[in-house]
Short mmCIF file of C-alpha atoms in Angstrom, two decimals:
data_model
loop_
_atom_site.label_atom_id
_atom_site.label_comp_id
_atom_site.label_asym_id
_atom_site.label_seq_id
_atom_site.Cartn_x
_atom_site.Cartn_y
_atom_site.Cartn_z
CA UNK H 1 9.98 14.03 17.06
CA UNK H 2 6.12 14.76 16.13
CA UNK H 3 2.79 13.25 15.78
CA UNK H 4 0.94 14.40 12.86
CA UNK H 5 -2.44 13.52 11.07
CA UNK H 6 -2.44 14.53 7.47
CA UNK H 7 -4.72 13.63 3.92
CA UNK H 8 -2.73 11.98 1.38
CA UNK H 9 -1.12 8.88 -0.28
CA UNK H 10 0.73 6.89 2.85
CA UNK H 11 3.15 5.30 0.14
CA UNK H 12 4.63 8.61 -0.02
CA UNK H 13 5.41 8.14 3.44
CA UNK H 14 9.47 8.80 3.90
CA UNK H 15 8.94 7.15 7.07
CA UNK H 16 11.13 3.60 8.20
CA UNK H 17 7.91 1.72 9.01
CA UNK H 18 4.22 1.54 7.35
CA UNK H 19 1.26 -0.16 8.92
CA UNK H 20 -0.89 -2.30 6.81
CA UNK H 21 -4.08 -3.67 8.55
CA UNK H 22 -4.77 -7.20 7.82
CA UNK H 23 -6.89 -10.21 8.70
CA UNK H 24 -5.46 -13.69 9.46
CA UNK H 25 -6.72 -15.57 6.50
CA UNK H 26 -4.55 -14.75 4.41
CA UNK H 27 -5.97 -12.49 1.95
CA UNK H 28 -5.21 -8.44 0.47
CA UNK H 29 -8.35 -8.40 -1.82
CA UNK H 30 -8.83 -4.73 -1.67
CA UNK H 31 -8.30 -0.97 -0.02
CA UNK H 32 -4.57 -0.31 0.76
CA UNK H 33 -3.87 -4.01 1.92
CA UNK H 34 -4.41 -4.31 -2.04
CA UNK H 35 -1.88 -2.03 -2.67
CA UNK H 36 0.96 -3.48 0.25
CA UNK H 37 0.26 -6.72 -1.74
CA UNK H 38 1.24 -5.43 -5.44
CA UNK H 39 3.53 -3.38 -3.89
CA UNK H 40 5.71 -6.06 -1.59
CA UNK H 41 4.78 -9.21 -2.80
CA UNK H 42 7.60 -10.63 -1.20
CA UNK H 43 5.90 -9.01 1.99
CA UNK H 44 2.81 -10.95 0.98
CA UNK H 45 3.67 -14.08 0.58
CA UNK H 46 5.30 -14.34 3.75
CA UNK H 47 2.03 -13.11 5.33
CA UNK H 48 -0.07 -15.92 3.53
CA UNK H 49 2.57 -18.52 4.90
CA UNK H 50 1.79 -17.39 8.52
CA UNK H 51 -1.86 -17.04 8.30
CA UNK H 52 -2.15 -21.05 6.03
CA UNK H 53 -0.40 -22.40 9.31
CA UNK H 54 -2.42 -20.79 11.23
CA UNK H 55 -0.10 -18.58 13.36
CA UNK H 56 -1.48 -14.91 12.99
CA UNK H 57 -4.33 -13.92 15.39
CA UNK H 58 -6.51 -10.47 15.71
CA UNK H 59 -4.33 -8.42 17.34
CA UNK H 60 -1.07 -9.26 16.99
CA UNK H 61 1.41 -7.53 14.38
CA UNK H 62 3.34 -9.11 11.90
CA UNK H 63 6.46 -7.27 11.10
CA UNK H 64 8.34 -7.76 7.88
CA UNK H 65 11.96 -6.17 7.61
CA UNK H 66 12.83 -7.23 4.56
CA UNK H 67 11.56 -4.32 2.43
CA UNK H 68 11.95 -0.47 2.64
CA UNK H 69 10.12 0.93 4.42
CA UNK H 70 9.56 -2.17 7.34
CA UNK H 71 6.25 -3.34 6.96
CA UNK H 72 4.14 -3.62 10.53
CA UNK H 73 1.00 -5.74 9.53
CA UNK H 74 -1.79 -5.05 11.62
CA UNK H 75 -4.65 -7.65 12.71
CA UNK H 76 -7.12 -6.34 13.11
CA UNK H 77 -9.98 -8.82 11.54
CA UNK H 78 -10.33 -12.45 11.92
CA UNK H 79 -11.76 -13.39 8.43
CA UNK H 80 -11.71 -10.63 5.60
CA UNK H 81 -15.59 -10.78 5.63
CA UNK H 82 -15.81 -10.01 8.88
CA UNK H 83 -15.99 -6.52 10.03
CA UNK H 84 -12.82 -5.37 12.24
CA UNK H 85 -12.97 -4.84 16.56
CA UNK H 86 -12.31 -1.97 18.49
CA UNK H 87 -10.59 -4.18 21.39
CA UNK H 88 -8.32 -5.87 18.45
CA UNK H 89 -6.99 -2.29 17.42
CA UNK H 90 -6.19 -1.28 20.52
CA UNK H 91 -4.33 -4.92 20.83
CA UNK H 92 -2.82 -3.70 18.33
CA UNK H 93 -1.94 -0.19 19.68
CA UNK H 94 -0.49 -1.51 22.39
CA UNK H 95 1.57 -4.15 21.12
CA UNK H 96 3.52 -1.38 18.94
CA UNK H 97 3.89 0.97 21.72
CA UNK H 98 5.52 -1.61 24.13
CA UNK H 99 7.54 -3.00 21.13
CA UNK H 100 8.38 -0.06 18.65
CA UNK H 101 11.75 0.45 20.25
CA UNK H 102 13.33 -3.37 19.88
CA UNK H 103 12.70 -2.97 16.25
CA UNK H 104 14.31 0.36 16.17
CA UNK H 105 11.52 1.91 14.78
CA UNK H 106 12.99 5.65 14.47
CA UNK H 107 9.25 7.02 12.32
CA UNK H 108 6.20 4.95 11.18
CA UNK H 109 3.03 5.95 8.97
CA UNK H 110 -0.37 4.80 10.09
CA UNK H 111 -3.52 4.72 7.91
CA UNK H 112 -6.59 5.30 10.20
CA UNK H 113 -7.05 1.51 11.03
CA UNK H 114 -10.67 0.04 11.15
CA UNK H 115 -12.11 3.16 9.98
CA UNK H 116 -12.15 2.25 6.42
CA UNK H 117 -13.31 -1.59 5.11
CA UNK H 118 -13.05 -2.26 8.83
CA UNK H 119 -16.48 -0.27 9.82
CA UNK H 120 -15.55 1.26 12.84
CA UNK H 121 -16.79 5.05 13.17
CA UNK H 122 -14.17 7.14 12.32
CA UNK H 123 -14.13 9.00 15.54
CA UNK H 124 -13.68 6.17 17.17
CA UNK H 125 -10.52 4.90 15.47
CA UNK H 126 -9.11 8.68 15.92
CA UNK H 127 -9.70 8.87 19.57
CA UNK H 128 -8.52 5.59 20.02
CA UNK H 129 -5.30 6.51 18.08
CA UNK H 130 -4.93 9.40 19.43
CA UNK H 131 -4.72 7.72 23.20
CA UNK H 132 -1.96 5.52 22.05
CA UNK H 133 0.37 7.75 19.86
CA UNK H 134 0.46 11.08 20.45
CA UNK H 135 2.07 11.26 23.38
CA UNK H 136 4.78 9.08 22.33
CA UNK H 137 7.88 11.76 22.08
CA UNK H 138 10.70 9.85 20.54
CA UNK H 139 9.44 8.76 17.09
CA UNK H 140 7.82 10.82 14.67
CA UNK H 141 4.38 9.31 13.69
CA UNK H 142 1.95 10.43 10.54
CA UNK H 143 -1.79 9.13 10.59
CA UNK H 144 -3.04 9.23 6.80
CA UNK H 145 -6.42 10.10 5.68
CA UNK H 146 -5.73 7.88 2.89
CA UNK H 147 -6.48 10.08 -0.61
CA UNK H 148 -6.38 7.88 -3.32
CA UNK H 149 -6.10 10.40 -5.74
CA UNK H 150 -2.89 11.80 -4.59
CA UNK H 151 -0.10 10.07 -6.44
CA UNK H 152 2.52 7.85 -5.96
CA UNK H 153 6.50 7.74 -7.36
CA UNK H 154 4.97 4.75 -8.81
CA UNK H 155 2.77 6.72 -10.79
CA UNK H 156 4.67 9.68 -11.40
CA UNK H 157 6.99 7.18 -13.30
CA UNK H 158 4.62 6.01 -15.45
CA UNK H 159 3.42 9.29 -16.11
CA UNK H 160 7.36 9.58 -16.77
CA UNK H 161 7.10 6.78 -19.15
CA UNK H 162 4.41 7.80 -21.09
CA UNK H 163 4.31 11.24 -21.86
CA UNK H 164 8.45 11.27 -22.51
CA UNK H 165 7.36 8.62 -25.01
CA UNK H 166 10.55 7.43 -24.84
CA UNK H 167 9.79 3.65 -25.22
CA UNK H 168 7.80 1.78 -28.33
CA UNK H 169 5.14 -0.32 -27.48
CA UNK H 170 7.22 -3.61 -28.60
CA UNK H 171 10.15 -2.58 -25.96
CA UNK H 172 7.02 -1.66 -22.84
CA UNK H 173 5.59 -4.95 -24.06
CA UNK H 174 8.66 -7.05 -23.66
CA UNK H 175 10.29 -5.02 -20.51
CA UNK H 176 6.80 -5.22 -18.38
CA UNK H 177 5.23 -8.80 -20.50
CA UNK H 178 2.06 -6.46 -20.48
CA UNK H 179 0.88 -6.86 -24.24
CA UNK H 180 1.14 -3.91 -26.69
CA UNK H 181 -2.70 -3.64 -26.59
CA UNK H 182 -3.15 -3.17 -23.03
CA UNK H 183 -0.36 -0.69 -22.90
CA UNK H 184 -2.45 1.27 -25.50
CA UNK H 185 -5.59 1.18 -23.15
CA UNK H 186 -3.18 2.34 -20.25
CA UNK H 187 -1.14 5.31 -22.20
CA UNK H 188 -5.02 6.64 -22.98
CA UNK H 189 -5.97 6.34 -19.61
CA UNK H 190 -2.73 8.13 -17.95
CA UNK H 191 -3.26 10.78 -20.80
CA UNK H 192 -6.75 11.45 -19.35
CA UNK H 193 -6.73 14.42 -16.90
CA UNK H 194 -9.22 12.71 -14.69
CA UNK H 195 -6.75 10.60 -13.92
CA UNK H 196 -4.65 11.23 -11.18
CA UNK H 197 -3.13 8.50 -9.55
CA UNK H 198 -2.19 5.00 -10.16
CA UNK H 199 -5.49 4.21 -7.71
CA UNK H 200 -7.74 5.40 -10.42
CA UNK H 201 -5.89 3.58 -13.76
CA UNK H 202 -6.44 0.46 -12.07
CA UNK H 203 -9.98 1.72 -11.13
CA UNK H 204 -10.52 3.25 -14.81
CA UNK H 205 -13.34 2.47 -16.45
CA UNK H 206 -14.45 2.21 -20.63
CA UNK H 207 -17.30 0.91 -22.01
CA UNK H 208 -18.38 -0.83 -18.48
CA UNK H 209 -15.23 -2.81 -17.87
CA UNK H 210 -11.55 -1.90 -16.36
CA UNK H 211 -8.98 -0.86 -18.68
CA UNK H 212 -6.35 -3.78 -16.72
CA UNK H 213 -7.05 -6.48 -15.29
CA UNK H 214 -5.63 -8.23 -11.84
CA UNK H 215 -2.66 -10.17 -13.65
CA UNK H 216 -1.95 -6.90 -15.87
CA UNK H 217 -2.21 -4.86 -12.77
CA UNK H 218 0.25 -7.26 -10.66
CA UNK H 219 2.40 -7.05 -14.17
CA UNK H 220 2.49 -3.22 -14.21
CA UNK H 221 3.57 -2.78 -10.25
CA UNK H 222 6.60 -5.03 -10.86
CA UNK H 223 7.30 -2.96 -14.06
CA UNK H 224 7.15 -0.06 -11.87
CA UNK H 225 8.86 -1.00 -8.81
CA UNK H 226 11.99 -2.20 -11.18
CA UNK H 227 11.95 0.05 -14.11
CA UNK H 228 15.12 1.83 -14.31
CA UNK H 229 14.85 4.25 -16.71
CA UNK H 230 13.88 7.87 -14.66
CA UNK H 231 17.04 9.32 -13.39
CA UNK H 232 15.14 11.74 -10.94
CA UNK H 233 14.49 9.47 -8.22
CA UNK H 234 16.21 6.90 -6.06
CA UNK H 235 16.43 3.26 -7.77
CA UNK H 236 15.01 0.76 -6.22
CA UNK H 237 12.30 3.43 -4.18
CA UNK H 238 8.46 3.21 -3.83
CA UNK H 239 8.42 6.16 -2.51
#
């Protein structure tokens, strides 16, 4: 068992459990909450249940073990506009270390929480993590530098999908709903060696406005997650 920090994508995590840091209103507007919420929407709607009746409070974790990997959601802001506290990630911290092993958390995947849309220093957030996890010996635990330009399985099966070119634009259009024009802006835009990862298509830019837009984008993850046609992964994966 092993604590390691590492740069990279955390959704290629192979570990049981990811943390997502949240607030308690109810909203995954943007940074990797974003992604959890396009990624698990089952995940997310659950979440937005708790937080509408009020029941989710900075620093306390949400679990949800519905989905592979677990989801631990982190709270670690009150309102999304307001900017995250130290004390509520070390809440946080503690709550996981005195409650890891009654969910029979075996690994986990951390980003570096606060450090980000939080503002908290970034040597803060390490130290801090650093107190809590790294001398915990039976679980192996990776901290992510988050590197949105590594990419996902996600990606690498669209990348799959569109240089195989082994679909029309009429059969993408009715498997994903995503209309045949869009998919034209998004085949360009995977083609394009600046782009990397599925971070920067929905980031990806032409003639001042993004290629996709949020409904497209929530389209194409559930395309994704579902889509059945690569053979060299494991169905039903994100990772």
């Amino acid at each position: 068992m092993s604590y390691t920090e590492k740069k990279g994508n955390i959704f290629n995590s192979k570990a049981m459990a990811v943390v997502n840091t949240v607030n308690c209103v109810g909203a995954m507007g943007k940074g990797i909450a974003l992604d959890f919420k396009l990624r698990f929407p089952e995940m997310f709607k659950e979440y937005q249940r708790i937080c509408f009746q009020h029941l989710l409070k900075p620093g306390q974790i949400l679990p949800y073990t519905k989905s592979r990997p677990i989801i631990l959601n982190f709270a670690i802001k009150d309102d999304w506009k307001d900017p995250s506290k130290i004390e509520w990630v070390e809440e946080t911290l503690q709550k996981f270390v005195d409650n890891y092993k009654k969910l029979g958390i075996s690994s986990v995947a951390f980003p570096w929480m606060g450090a980000m849309n939080g503002g908290i220093p970034i040597e803060t957030i390490k130290s801090l993590t650093r107190k809590y996890l790294s001398t915990i010996a039976d679980i192996d635990i990776e901290v992510y530098d988050f590197d949105p330009n590594i990419p996902c399985n996600l990606y690498k099966t669209l990348e799959y999908i569109v240089h195989e070119n082994i679909h029309t634009l009429s059969e993408l259009e009715d498997m994903s709903n995503i209309r045949a024009r869009y998919w034209i802006k998004i085949i360009e835009a995977v083609k394009d060696d600046k782009t990397k990862s599925i971070n920067n298509l929905c980031n990806y830019i032409v003639d001042g406005k993004r290629i996709i837009g949020k409904i497209n984008i929530e389209k194409l993850f559930a395309f994704l997650t579902k889509y059945k046609g690569r053979k060299d992964i494991e169905q039903n994966s994100l990772f």
